[in-house]
Amino acid sequence: MEFQAIAQSLVEAGSFLAGQGWAPATSGNYSARLADGTVAITTSGRDKGRLTPADIMVVDTVGEPLTPGQRASAETLLHTSLYRTYPELGAVLHTHSIDGVSLSRWLLGRGQDTLVLTNYELLKAFPGITTHDRDVAIPIVANSQDMVALSETVLARLRPLATPVGYLIAGHGLYSWGATVPQARMATEALEVLVSCALQALLLDRTP
Ligand SMILES: [Zn+2]
């Protein structure tokens, strides 16, 4: 029962995120922690706007498949490493939006490895933030196909942050999370919109 409900919530998150254009060409992956500590996660290569519960598999805490015959996403380790580090996390969502991919790539290419979001009302969408007047740091890390190294880099960047809400992989996409799938979905939507606002601000600044 628990798995079915979680799987259904991940299906609905996928429908929403893909509907926003944030999961092109089957990209992205979505997960949620189950009560026994294992993790329900989308299988590799599925259209994220047309998921069914059959497209959700179970992996252990180090990302090894527990569902026979299913292939886990290459990025599964980026999910399970977050669950191992942050006990309060219940869901992790990963998107590949045009703005997130473009802005992260542009910033890191110019040596800027953090996107600081400040003075946005939508910051209040994140747990524990009650005012627009806050700096929220979003680390930007270089892309890699080495998931062990990438997950270690990500955790090293997140650990110093008091309220980590997400991170960007340059030229790749966004990871965000929450205590539940709906909360992770809200955080992801807020971050994607704020990333777009940051990109718009940069473009406006460069307009003569
Ligand atoms: Zn990805």
PDB file of C-alpha atoms and ligand atoms in Angstrom, residues 27-29 75 94-96 169 172-173 175, ligand 1:
ATOM      1  CA  SER A  27      15.434  13.372 -18.650  1.00  0.00           C
ATOM      2  CA  GLY A  28      15.240  13.819 -14.895  1.00  0.00           C
ATOM      3  CA  ASN A  29      14.377  11.389 -12.151  1.00  0.00           C
ATOM      4  CA  GLU A  75      21.862   9.232 -11.197  1.00  0.00           C
ATOM      5  CA  HIS A  94      15.588  16.311 -10.527  1.00  0.00           C
ATOM      6  CA  THR A  95      14.733  18.491 -13.531  1.00  0.00           C
ATOM      7  CA  HIS A  96      16.462  19.557 -16.758  1.00  0.00           C
ATOM      8  CA  ILE A 169      24.732  20.802 -12.061  1.00  0.00           C
ATOM      9  CA  HIS A 172      22.650  19.573 -16.727  1.00  0.00           C
ATOM     10  CA  GLY A 173      19.896  20.524 -14.301  1.00  0.00           C
ATOM     11  CA  TYR A 175      18.130  18.824  -7.763  1.00  0.00           C
TER      12      TYR A 175
HETATM   13 ZN    ZN B   1      19.987  14.487 -14.997  1.00  0.00          ZN
END
